[in-house]
Short mmCIF file of C-alpha atoms in Angstrom, two decimals:
data_model
loop_
_atom_site.label_atom_id
_atom_site.label_comp_id
_atom_site.label_asym_id
_atom_site.label_seq_id
_atom_site.Cartn_x
_atom_site.Cartn_y
_atom_site.Cartn_z
CA MET O 81 0.26 0.31 -0.15
CA LEU O 82 1.64 3.43 -1.05
CA PRO O 83 1.46 5.86 1.62
CA LEU O 84 -1.00 8.95 0.92
CA ARG O 85 -0.69 12.62 1.63
CA PRO O 86 -2.62 16.02 0.55
CA VAL O 87 -1.27 17.82 -2.34
CA CYS O 88 -2.29 21.15 -3.89
CA GLY O 89 -5.92 21.81 -4.38
CA GLY O 90 -6.75 19.14 -1.60
CA ILE O 91 -6.27 16.07 -4.13
CA TRP O 92 -4.76 13.46 -3.04
CA ARG O 93 -2.01 11.44 -4.43
CA ALA O 94 0.63 8.87 -4.21
CA ALA O 95 3.70 10.46 -2.64
CA VAL O 96 6.31 7.76 -3.88
CA HIS O 97 9.77 8.47 -3.38
CA THR O 98 11.33 5.01 -4.58
CA VAL O 99 9.06 2.71 -7.05
CA ARG O 100 10.40 -0.70 -8.01
CA MET O 101 9.15 -1.94 -11.13
CA SER O 102 8.28 -5.52 -11.40
CA ARG O 103 10.59 -8.53 -12.63
CA GLY O 104 13.56 -7.13 -10.06
CA ALA O 105 14.06 -3.66 -12.11
CA PRO O 106 16.30 -1.30 -10.34
CA PRO O 107 14.70 1.56 -8.59
CA TYR O 108 13.47 4.80 -10.15
CA ARG O 109 14.09 8.07 -7.65
CA LEU O 110 11.25 11.13 -7.97
CA LEU O 111 11.30 14.47 -6.61
CA SER O 112 8.00 15.01 -4.35
CA SER O 113 6.89 18.31 -4.60
CA THR O 114 5.26 21.43 -2.47
CA CYS O 115 2.19 22.87 -2.73
CA ASP O 116 3.63 26.41 -4.61
CA GLY O 117 4.74 24.17 -7.46
CA ALA O 118 8.65 24.09 -6.50
CA PRO O 119 10.24 20.94 -6.14
CA ALA O 120 11.28 19.81 -2.52
CA ALA O 121 14.68 19.85 -3.04
CA LEU O 122 14.46 23.72 -3.54
CA ALA O 123 11.94 24.60 -0.63
CA ASP O 124 14.49 24.45 2.36
CA ALA O 125 17.27 25.54 -0.01
CA ASP O 126 19.82 28.41 1.19
CA THR O 127 19.67 31.77 -0.25
CA ILE O 128 22.42 32.41 -2.74
CA PHE O 129 24.20 35.53 -4.11
CA ALA O 130 27.00 36.02 -6.92
CA LEU O 131 28.28 38.00 -9.45
CA SER O 132 26.61 36.86 -12.39
CA SER O 133 28.05 39.30 -15.09
CA GLY O 134 31.85 38.89 -16.45
CA HIS O 135 34.64 39.62 -13.96
CA GLY O 136 36.68 42.49 -14.31
CA ARG O 137 36.00 46.42 -14.91
CA CYS O 138 33.11 46.69 -17.15
CA GLY O 139 30.16 49.74 -17.24
CA VAL O 140 27.38 47.68 -15.26
CA ALA O 141 27.69 44.54 -13.12
CA VAL O 142 24.74 42.10 -12.36
CA VAL O 143 24.54 40.76 -8.76
CA ARG O 144 22.39 37.97 -8.72
CA VAL O 145 20.42 36.66 -5.10
CA SER O 146 18.21 33.33 -5.48
CA GLY O 147 16.17 31.85 -2.58
CA PRO O 148 13.32 32.60 -0.04
CA ALA O 149 15.62 35.10 1.62
CA SER O 150 15.65 37.18 -1.75
CA ALA O 151 13.15 39.20 -0.32
CA THR O 152 14.88 40.35 2.59
CA ALA O 153 17.89 41.15 0.76
CA LEU O 154 16.00 43.63 -1.40
CA ARG O 155 14.64 45.34 1.50
CA CYS O 156 17.88 45.40 3.30
CA MET O 157 20.02 46.53 0.65
CA ALA O 158 17.53 48.87 -1.29
CA GLY O 159 15.34 50.50 1.01
CA PHE O 160 12.22 49.01 0.49
CA THR O 161 10.47 49.04 4.03
CA GLN O 162 6.86 47.67 3.20
CA ARG O 163 5.69 46.84 -0.51
CA LEU O 164 8.18 45.09 -2.55
CA PRO O 165 8.70 46.65 -5.92
CA PRO O 166 6.49 45.58 -9.40
CA PRO O 167 7.94 42.13 -10.57
CA ARG O 168 10.39 42.36 -13.59
CA THR O 169 10.44 46.56 -13.25
CA ALA O 170 13.99 48.07 -12.96
CA LEU O 171 13.98 51.11 -10.60
CA LEU O 172 16.66 53.38 -9.79
CA ARG O 173 17.51 53.07 -6.04
CA SER O 174 20.40 53.81 -3.74
CA ILE O 175 22.42 50.52 -2.65
CA THR O 176 23.08 50.48 1.17
CA ASP O 177 25.25 48.58 3.37
CA PRO O 178 22.70 46.95 6.21
CA ARG O 179 25.03 47.48 8.89
CA SER O 180 26.43 50.89 8.45
CA THR O 181 23.18 52.26 6.19
CA GLU O 182 26.18 53.64 3.97
CA VAL O 183 25.47 54.33 0.09
CA LEU O 184 27.55 51.95 -1.82
CA ASP O 185 26.45 53.06 -5.40
CA ARG O 186 23.11 53.84 -7.28
CA GLY O 187 21.85 51.15 -9.83
CA LEU O 188 18.91 49.61 -10.95
CA VAL O 189 17.17 46.60 -8.85
CA LEU O 190 14.70 44.24 -10.35
CA TRP O 191 12.22 41.68 -8.29
CA PHE O 192 11.54 38.50 -9.77
CA PRO O 193 8.83 36.49 -7.40
CA ALA O 194 8.73 32.64 -7.83
CA PRO O 195 8.11 30.55 -10.41
CA ARG O 196 8.81 33.23 -12.77
CA SER O 197 12.51 33.47 -12.78
CA PHE O 198 15.48 32.03 -14.05
CA SER O 199 15.91 29.64 -11.16
CA GLY O 200 12.08 29.30 -10.27
CA GLU O 201 12.86 30.53 -6.72
CA ASP O 202 12.43 34.14 -5.93
CA SER O 203 15.09 36.16 -7.21
CA VAL O 204 16.71 39.75 -7.18
CA GLU O 205 19.15 41.31 -9.23
CA PHE O 206 21.38 44.43 -8.69
CA HIS O 207 22.68 46.24 -11.78
CA ILE O 208 25.58 48.33 -10.43
CA HIS O 209 28.25 50.07 -11.71
CA GLY O 210 30.80 47.55 -12.63
CA GLY O 211 34.24 48.39 -10.96
CA PRO O 212 36.13 46.08 -8.92
CA ALA O 213 35.45 48.26 -5.34
CA VAL O 214 32.18 48.61 -6.01
CA VAL O 215 31.26 45.08 -6.72
CA THR O 216 33.29 43.71 -3.61
CA ALA O 217 31.25 46.15 -1.44
CA VAL O 218 27.77 44.95 -2.55
CA LEU O 219 28.97 41.11 -2.38
CA GLN O 220 30.32 41.95 1.06
CA ALA O 221 27.22 43.42 2.06
CA LEU O 222 24.95 40.76 0.87
CA GLY O 223 26.99 38.33 2.65
CA SER O 224 25.98 40.23 6.05
CA VAL O 225 22.31 39.77 5.44
CA PRO O 226 20.92 36.90 7.55
CA GLY O 227 20.19 33.44 5.82
CA LEU O 228 22.49 34.45 2.48
CA ARG O 229 25.35 32.77 1.29
CA PRO O 230 27.58 33.36 -1.57
CA ALA O 231 26.65 30.71 -4.51
CA GLU O 232 28.84 27.56 -5.58
CA ALA O 233 29.66 27.29 -9.20
CA GLY O 234 27.27 26.74 -11.24
CA GLU O 235 24.51 26.57 -8.73
CA PHE O 236 21.89 29.11 -9.76
CA THR O 237 21.44 26.98 -13.19
CA ARG O 238 21.49 23.55 -11.07
CA ARG O 239 18.48 25.49 -9.20
CA ALA O 240 17.02 26.24 -12.62
CA PHE O 241 17.33 22.50 -13.56
CA GLN O 242 15.56 21.26 -10.47
CA ALA O 243 13.02 23.32 -10.78
CA GLY O 244 12.24 22.51 -14.30
CA LYS O 245 13.11 25.53 -15.69
CA LEU O 246 16.15 24.26 -17.99
CA GLY O 247 16.22 20.81 -18.99
CA LEU O 248 19.78 19.06 -19.04
CA THR O 249 20.66 19.36 -22.58
CA GLU O 250 19.37 23.10 -22.28
CA VAL O 251 21.80 23.67 -18.97
CA GLU O 252 24.88 22.17 -21.70
CA GLY O 253 23.83 24.55 -24.54
CA LEU O 254 23.63 27.37 -22.11
CA GLY O 255 27.35 26.53 -21.11
CA ASP O 256 28.22 26.39 -24.71
CA LEU O 257 26.74 29.54 -25.48
CA ILE O 258 28.57 31.48 -22.81
CA HIS O 259 32.14 29.98 -23.89
CA ALA O 260 31.27 30.11 -27.89
CA GLU O 261 34.14 31.65 -29.89
CA THR O 262 32.58 31.61 -33.60
CA GLU O 263 29.40 32.38 -35.05
CA ALA O 264 28.72 28.81 -35.96
CA GLN O 265 29.12 27.62 -32.24
CA ARG O 266 26.96 30.30 -31.41
CA ARG O 267 23.94 29.23 -33.57
CA GLN O 268 24.46 25.64 -32.65
CA ALA O 269 24.43 26.30 -28.72
CA LEU O 270 21.48 28.75 -29.17
CA ARG O 271 19.43 26.15 -31.23
CA GLN O 272 20.43 23.65 -28.27
CA MET O 273 19.64 25.96 -25.30
CA SER O 274 16.36 26.46 -27.33
CA GLY O 275 15.40 22.89 -26.42
CA GLU O 276 15.01 21.32 -29.62
CA LEU O 277 17.53 18.85 -29.26
CA GLY O 278 16.09 17.90 -25.50
CA ARG O 279 12.65 17.62 -27.20
CA LEU O 280 13.77 14.93 -29.44
CA TYR O 281 15.37 13.22 -26.81
CA GLN O 282 12.12 13.59 -24.35
CA ASP O 283 9.94 12.55 -27.55
CA TRP O 284 12.24 9.13 -27.67
CA SER O 285 11.90 8.86 -24.13
CA ASP O 286 7.81 9.09 -23.93
CA ARG O 287 7.62 7.11 -26.68
CA LEU O 288 10.00 4.27 -24.68
CA LYS O 289 8.19 4.72 -21.25
CA ARG O 290 4.75 4.02 -23.22
CA CYS O 291 6.52 0.54 -24.82
CA LEU O 292 7.85 -0.03 -21.33
CA ALA O 293 4.54 0.15 -19.42
CA HIS O 294 2.54 -1.89 -22.59
CA VAL O 295 5.19 -4.99 -22.02
CA GLU O 296 4.83 -4.44 -18.05
CA ALA O 297 1.18 -4.19 -18.32
CA PHE O 298 1.29 -7.66 -20.43
CA ILE O 299 3.60 -9.14 -17.87
CA ASP O 300 1.57 -8.58 -14.96
CA PHE O 301 -2.10 -8.54 -16.05
CA SER O 302 -2.24 -10.59 -19.75
CA GLU O 303 -3.54 -13.65 -17.51
CA ASP O 304 -6.26 -11.67 -16.27
CA GLU O 305 -7.61 -10.74 -19.74
CA LEU O 306 -7.52 -7.00 -19.00
CA ILE O 307 -5.08 -6.42 -21.72
CA GLU O 308 -6.47 -6.10 -25.38
CA ASP O 309 -4.81 -8.15 -27.91
CA GLY O 310 -1.84 -6.68 -30.01
CA VAL O 311 -0.25 -4.85 -27.47
CA LEU O 312 3.09 -6.43 -28.17
CA ASN O 313 2.87 -6.32 -31.90
CA ARG O 314 2.56 -2.61 -31.40
CA VAL O 315 5.61 -2.57 -29.16
CA ASP O 316 7.71 -4.51 -31.81
CA VAL O 317 6.98 -1.98 -34.34
CA SER O 318 7.53 1.01 -32.01
CA VAL O 319 11.06 -0.18 -30.63
CA CYS O 320 11.97 -1.02 -34.14
CA ASP O 321 11.31 2.15 -35.41
CA LEU O 322 13.07 3.82 -32.66
CA GLN O 323 16.25 1.95 -33.04
CA ALA O 324 16.37 2.77 -36.18
CA GLU O 325 15.96 6.58 -35.77
CA ILE O 326 18.77 6.61 -32.62
CA GLU O 327 21.07 4.83 -34.78
CA ARG O 328 20.44 7.16 -37.95
CA HIS O 329 20.94 10.15 -35.10
CA LEU O 330 23.99 8.26 -34.02
CA LYS O 331 25.55 8.45 -37.96
CA ASP O 332 26.32 12.35 -37.89
CA GLU O 333 30.02 11.79 -38.42
CA ARG O 334 30.63 13.88 -35.24
CA ARG O 335 29.54 16.81 -36.54
CA GLY O 336 27.97 19.01 -33.83
CA GLU O 337 31.11 17.32 -31.52
CA ARG O 338 33.64 18.99 -34.31
CA LEU O 339 31.56 22.23 -34.20
CA ARG O 340 31.65 22.44 -30.43
CA SER O 341 35.33 21.58 -29.68
CA GLY O 342 36.98 22.99 -32.93
CA VAL O 343 37.91 21.14 -36.62
CA GLN O 344 41.17 19.13 -36.03
CA VAL O 345 43.12 20.40 -39.09
CA VAL O 346 46.93 19.15 -39.13
CA ILE O 347 49.63 20.44 -41.63
CA ALA O 348 51.73 17.66 -42.60
CA GLY O 349 54.44 16.98 -44.95
CA ALA O 350 58.52 16.89 -45.69
CA THR O 351 60.65 18.87 -43.71
CA ASN O 352 61.08 22.33 -45.49
CA ALA O 353 58.14 22.29 -47.49
CA GLY O 354 56.72 25.75 -46.24
CA LYS O 355 54.49 23.86 -43.42
CA SER O 356 55.18 26.55 -40.92
CA SER O 357 55.08 29.36 -43.24
CA LEU O 358 51.18 28.44 -44.26
CA LEU O 359 50.64 28.20 -40.42
CA ASN O 360 51.39 31.88 -40.00
CA LYS O 361 49.59 32.65 -43.25
CA LEU O 362 46.21 30.89 -41.88
CA CYS O 363 46.42 32.40 -38.49
CA GLN O 364 48.10 35.85 -39.87
CA ARG O 365 50.76 36.27 -37.38
CA PRO O 366 54.39 34.47 -36.64
CA ALA O 367 53.14 31.52 -34.54
CA ALA O 368 55.40 29.00 -35.98
CA ILE O 369 59.51 29.63 -36.54
CA VAL O 370 60.06 29.94 -40.23
CA SER O 371 63.53 28.97 -41.21
CA PRO O 372 65.58 27.74 -44.50
CA ILE O 373 66.93 24.93 -42.03
CA ALA O 374 65.33 21.51 -42.66
CA GLY O 375 64.09 20.43 -39.21
CA THR O 376 63.23 23.50 -37.56
CA THR O 377 59.93 22.30 -36.28
CA ARG O 378 60.40 19.60 -33.99
CA ASP O 379 57.09 19.65 -31.76
CA VAL O 380 53.50 20.20 -32.62
CA VAL O 381 52.70 23.82 -32.84
CA GLU O 382 48.84 24.56 -32.19
CA THR O 383 46.64 27.59 -32.85
CA ALA O 384 43.02 28.50 -32.43
CA LEU O 385 41.32 29.85 -35.45
CA ASP O 386 38.13 31.44 -36.23
CA LEU O 387 37.50 30.36 -40.15
CA GLY O 388 34.85 32.07 -41.17
CA GLY O 389 32.26 31.41 -38.48
CA PHE O 390 33.75 27.92 -37.83
CA PRO O 391 36.22 26.96 -34.95
CA VAL O 392 39.63 25.49 -36.16
CA LEU O 393 42.64 23.82 -34.09
CA LEU O 394 45.39 24.19 -36.59
CA SER O 395 48.62 22.36 -36.12
CA ASP O 396 51.92 22.31 -37.66
CA THR O 397 54.08 19.16 -37.17
CA ALA O 398 57.65 18.33 -37.64
CA GLY O 399 58.56 17.34 -40.85
CA LEU O 400 58.51 13.59 -42.10
CA ARG O 401 61.48 11.96 -42.47
CA ASP O 402 64.12 9.31 -41.21
CA SER O 403 66.16 10.66 -38.58
CA SER O 404 69.05 9.42 -36.28
CA ASP O 405 68.16 12.63 -33.73
CA LEU O 406 66.07 11.26 -30.84
CA VAL O 407 64.46 14.71 -30.51
CA GLU O 408 63.49 14.80 -34.11
CA ARG O 409 62.25 10.98 -34.10
CA GLU O 410 60.49 12.19 -31.32
CA GLY O 411 58.53 15.06 -33.32
CA VAL O 412 58.04 12.92 -36.25
CA ARG O 413 55.91 10.09 -34.26
CA ARG O 414 53.96 13.08 -32.46
CA ALA O 415 53.59 14.09 -36.17
CA ARG O 416 51.99 10.91 -37.48
CA GLU O 417 49.92 10.70 -34.18
CA ARG O 418 48.22 14.12 -35.18
CA VAL O 419 47.78 13.05 -38.39
CA GLU O 420 45.78 9.59 -37.35
CA GLN O 421 43.90 12.26 -35.13
CA ALA O 422 42.89 15.01 -37.99
CA ASP O 423 39.57 15.80 -39.26
CA LEU O 424 41.54 17.32 -42.35
CA THR O 425 44.86 17.30 -43.42
CA LEU O 426 46.88 19.78 -45.32
CA VAL O 427 49.55 18.04 -47.12
CA VAL O 428 52.28 20.47 -47.76
CA VAL O 429 54.54 19.57 -50.89
CA ASP O 430 57.54 21.82 -52.22
CA SER O 431 56.65 22.18 -55.99
CA ALA O 432 60.18 22.68 -56.78
CA HIS O 433 61.00 18.87 -56.11
CA LEU O 434 57.71 17.69 -58.70
CA PRO O 435 59.24 16.19 -61.78
CA SER O 436 58.42 18.83 -64.60
CA GLU O 437 56.24 15.81 -66.71
CA VAL O 438 53.00 15.87 -65.13
CA ASP O 439 52.70 12.18 -65.05
CA ARG O 440 55.88 12.14 -63.43
CA ALA O 441 54.60 14.40 -60.92
CA ALA O 442 51.39 12.47 -60.23
CA ALA O 443 52.94 9.32 -59.37
CA PHE O 444 55.33 11.34 -56.99
CA LEU O 445 52.22 13.07 -55.33
CA ARG O 446 50.47 9.53 -55.20
CA GLU O 447 53.51 7.98 -53.36
CA HIS O 448 54.07 10.94 -51.17
CA LEU O 449 50.55 11.14 -50.02
CA ARG O 450 50.85 7.35 -48.80
CA SER O 451 53.80 8.03 -47.12
CA VAL O 452 52.23 10.94 -45.24
CA LEU O 453 48.47 9.49 -44.49
CA PRO O 454 46.60 6.43 -44.54
CA ASP O 455 43.66 7.65 -45.87
CA THR O 456 43.39 10.27 -48.42
CA ASP O 457 39.80 10.96 -48.04
CA ARG O 458 39.71 13.94 -46.02
CA CYS O 459 42.90 15.56 -47.05
CA LEU O 460 44.18 18.59 -49.15
CA LEU O 461 46.67 18.85 -51.28
CA VAL O 462 48.65 21.80 -51.19
CA LEU O 463 52.07 22.65 -53.46
CA ASN O 464 53.82 25.64 -51.82
CA LYS O 465 56.89 27.46 -53.19
CA ALA O 466 54.60 27.66 -56.68
CA ASP O 467 56.69 31.64 -57.20
CA LEU O 468 60.04 29.41 -57.90
CA LEU O 469 58.33 27.28 -60.84
CA PRO O 470 58.68 28.57 -64.13
CA GLU O 471 55.27 30.54 -65.49
CA LYS O 472 54.44 28.02 -68.30
CA GLN O 473 55.31 24.85 -66.04
CA ARG O 474 52.98 26.36 -63.38
CA GLN O 475 49.91 26.61 -65.33
CA LYS O 476 50.62 23.02 -67.02
CA LEU O 477 50.50 21.59 -63.43
CA ASP O 478 47.25 23.75 -62.14
CA THR O 479 45.78 22.56 -65.18
CA GLU O 480 46.83 18.98 -65.67
CA LEU O 481 46.83 17.55 -61.94
CA ARG O 482 43.27 18.48 -60.95
CA GLY O 483 41.98 16.09 -63.47
CA VAL O 484 44.38 13.15 -62.13
CA SER O 485 42.58 10.25 -60.77
CA GLY O 486 43.88 8.78 -57.36
CA LEU O 487 44.76 12.53 -55.90
CA PRO O 488 42.92 15.08 -53.88
CA ALA O 489 41.96 18.44 -55.04
CA VAL O 490 45.40 20.07 -56.04
CA HIS O 491 46.17 23.72 -55.09
CA LEU O 492 49.11 25.78 -56.17
CA ILE O 493 50.38 28.36 -53.76
CA SER O 494 52.86 30.90 -52.72
CA CYS O 495 53.20 31.71 -49.22
CA GLN O 496 55.90 34.19 -49.78
CA THR O 497 54.01 36.14 -52.62
CA ASN O 498 50.58 34.96 -51.39
CA GLU O 499 49.55 33.72 -54.66
CA GLY O 500 46.68 30.99 -54.58
CA LEU O 501 46.22 31.75 -50.95
CA LYS O 502 42.80 33.47 -51.42
CA ASP O 503 41.45 30.56 -53.36
CA PHE O 504 42.90 27.74 -51.32
CA LEU O 505 41.21 29.45 -48.05
CA THR O 506 37.87 29.32 -50.19
CA VAL O 507 38.36 25.92 -50.39
CA LEU O 508 39.65 25.37 -46.71
CA HIS O 509 36.56 27.00 -45.36
CA SER O 510 34.13 24.80 -47.69
CA SER O 511 35.95 21.90 -46.24
CA VAL O 512 35.42 22.85 -42.84
CA LYS O 513 32.01 23.71 -43.35
CA THR O 514 31.15 20.46 -44.74
CA LEU O 515 32.76 18.73 -41.49
CA CYS O 516 30.48 20.70 -39.26
CA GLY O 517 27.43 21.20 -41.24
CA ASP O 518 25.26 23.89 -40.93
CA PRO O 519 23.78 24.60 -36.82
CA LEU O 520 20.28 26.04 -38.40
CA PHE O 521 19.10 23.34 -40.60
CA GLY O 522 18.17 19.97 -40.39
CA ALA O 523 17.79 17.70 -37.44
CA PRO O 524 19.68 18.65 -34.49
CA THR O 525 23.03 17.59 -34.10
CA LEU O 526 24.89 15.77 -31.21
CA THR O 527 27.38 17.99 -29.28
CA GLN O 528 28.67 16.01 -26.66
CA ALA O 529 30.51 12.85 -26.35
CA ARG O 530 28.20 11.99 -23.07
CA HIS O 531 25.19 12.23 -25.38
CA ARG O 532 26.63 9.57 -28.23
CA ALA O 533 27.72 7.14 -25.29
CA HIS O 534 24.01 7.08 -23.72
CA LEU O 535 22.31 6.78 -26.89
CA GLN O 536 24.61 3.87 -28.29
CA ARG O 537 23.88 2.20 -24.63
CA CYS O 538 20.17 2.99 -25.64
CA ALA O 539 20.24 1.42 -29.26
CA ALA O 540 21.79 -1.39 -27.70
CA ALA O 541 19.11 -2.29 -25.09
CA LEU O 542 16.76 -1.83 -27.66
CA ALA O 543 18.43 -4.84 -29.60
CA GLN O 544 18.39 -6.71 -26.24
CA TYR O 545 14.63 -6.27 -26.36
CA GLN O 546 14.34 -7.66 -29.97
CA ARG O 547 16.65 -10.40 -29.15
CA TYR O 548 14.57 -11.83 -26.11
CA ARG O 549 11.35 -10.77 -27.53
CA ASP O 550 9.94 -14.63 -28.31
CA THR O 551 11.86 -16.28 -25.56
CA ASP O 552 11.95 -14.22 -22.52
CA LEU O 553 9.61 -11.44 -22.21
CA ALA O 554 11.21 -10.53 -18.75
CA LEU O 555 14.64 -9.82 -20.27
CA ALA O 556 13.04 -7.76 -23.23
CA ALA O 557 11.01 -5.40 -20.77
CA GLU O 558 14.25 -4.77 -18.86
CA GLY O 559 16.36 -3.87 -22.31
CA VAL O 560 13.44 -1.13 -23.07
CA ARG O 561 14.04 -0.08 -19.35
CA LEU O 562 17.73 0.08 -19.86
CA ALA O 563 16.99 2.21 -23.00
CA VAL O 564 14.69 4.56 -20.81
CA THR O 565 17.30 5.06 -18.22
CA SER O 566 20.08 5.74 -20.62
CA LEU O 567 17.98 8.34 -22.41
CA GLY O 568 16.77 9.72 -18.72
CA ARG O 569 20.57 10.10 -18.21
CA ILE O 570 20.97 12.70 -21.23
CA THR O 571 17.70 14.45 -20.16
CA GLY O 572 18.16 14.30 -16.54
CA ARG O 573 14.65 13.05 -16.05
CA VAL O 574 13.96 9.29 -15.28
CA GLY O 575 10.83 8.54 -13.26
CA ALA O 576 8.62 5.30 -12.79
CA GLU O 577 5.67 7.13 -11.71
CA GLU O 578 5.08 8.12 -15.75
CA ILE O 579 4.93 4.46 -16.27
CA LEU O 580 2.45 3.43 -13.70
CA ASP O 581 0.67 6.43 -14.92
CA ILE O 582 0.56 5.10 -18.45
CA ILE O 583 -0.44 1.48 -17.50
CA PHE O 584 -3.44 2.61 -15.20
CA LYS O 585 -4.41 5.32 -17.82
CA ASP O 586 -4.00 2.88 -21.25
CA PHE O 587 -5.55 0.04 -19.90
CA CYS O 588 -7.82 1.09 -17.00
CA ILE O 589 -6.47 -1.47 -14.73
CA GLY O 590 -8.87 -1.98 -11.95
CA LYS O 591 -11.17 0.77 -13.37
#
């Protein structure tokens, strides 16, 4: 018998804190609720405060307060003795120290009563001048208000999640938006923060919960003839469709993850081919030492690059050659390791070393590519030092090598004269854009390795259902349950009460 308690509006319901589904399933944890609609976990929470805007000197700084004592902080700091200000209305007030009544600053105050605030709790914002002394004084004054304490890292967002204001994927999108450095990253993060990815996963989760509820109902009540025929057949179809959708979602070539963390572009090739010069041209600063001495670069030189709105982590590597020098050999090893991990490799060749005949030049390039790359699908072939070639030979190579089978696109450039660099940058940008995809179009993509791992477990669990469907229905149900749990770990919402609701609602068990 489940314990009963009164809830909002006098309606009685089961206060289920831990429910164990049938057939030895693991328990699901549920949050109970208070009558004001806020989760119980937040009802007795401390009141927290922190600087919500960035650190350092600025025109305006925002100090946020959240929790049950927010109104007290507003009265103590802004001089509201009786009535609080209208919600979500900015008022210019003197900000005072509650101990000494000294005026600390004049700024805007805003009052956000629960539940219509970022955290779902009573909240206050103080918009003050952004000088370090002003910010420090206001924070110290808030610390003297009874019941207030400094917030821990990410605590406001955690409370927003616990209050149901943000899903877990939306929280991650918010974090990505704050740290976005390029336009494409901003667009992807904003789309995720808007809840599109979370809604997709929540829809899959809802469908799986219905499947699980139907299987559980069939196991527990089919002998009583309370379950209609064809229930399991509908579950079979739904599980099959969901597994196909999830597997298609996983086959995204890591576009969202690349866009979030940056495309790994590696410059590789023989010594003294101009790799460091190309790096300096692309990042428009002397990031790597350039020298006529072969083997100057012995370690990996990295630089972050915003390439037309897409994030790129560009790496210059040691020249690939056999060497008796232990340091250079370690550099070559690291270079080959980076090439294996690269999303895109720029293979740089010294044009002056190419045979003058096109057929021999093509054979030379094929052999060189095989020595640098195990796979030439994601590479661009860059022929540097084109200024050292006679004009006739340069035009002949540029025209005839483009159509040679077995070679990637060939780009003749000169880091000395900038010849061909503009066209090469256009091609490089197009390649990076293809690797990342357009964050504004198509289905939302995976952005976190965490999502991918849980979705892979979800797909494997659905395969377990199909494997045991005809031999052991309890094990098949466990597969669906594991799939629901895996999706719940992405969205942050896993509950057994919803499954019970579906069982009783769909089949009217016991009327």
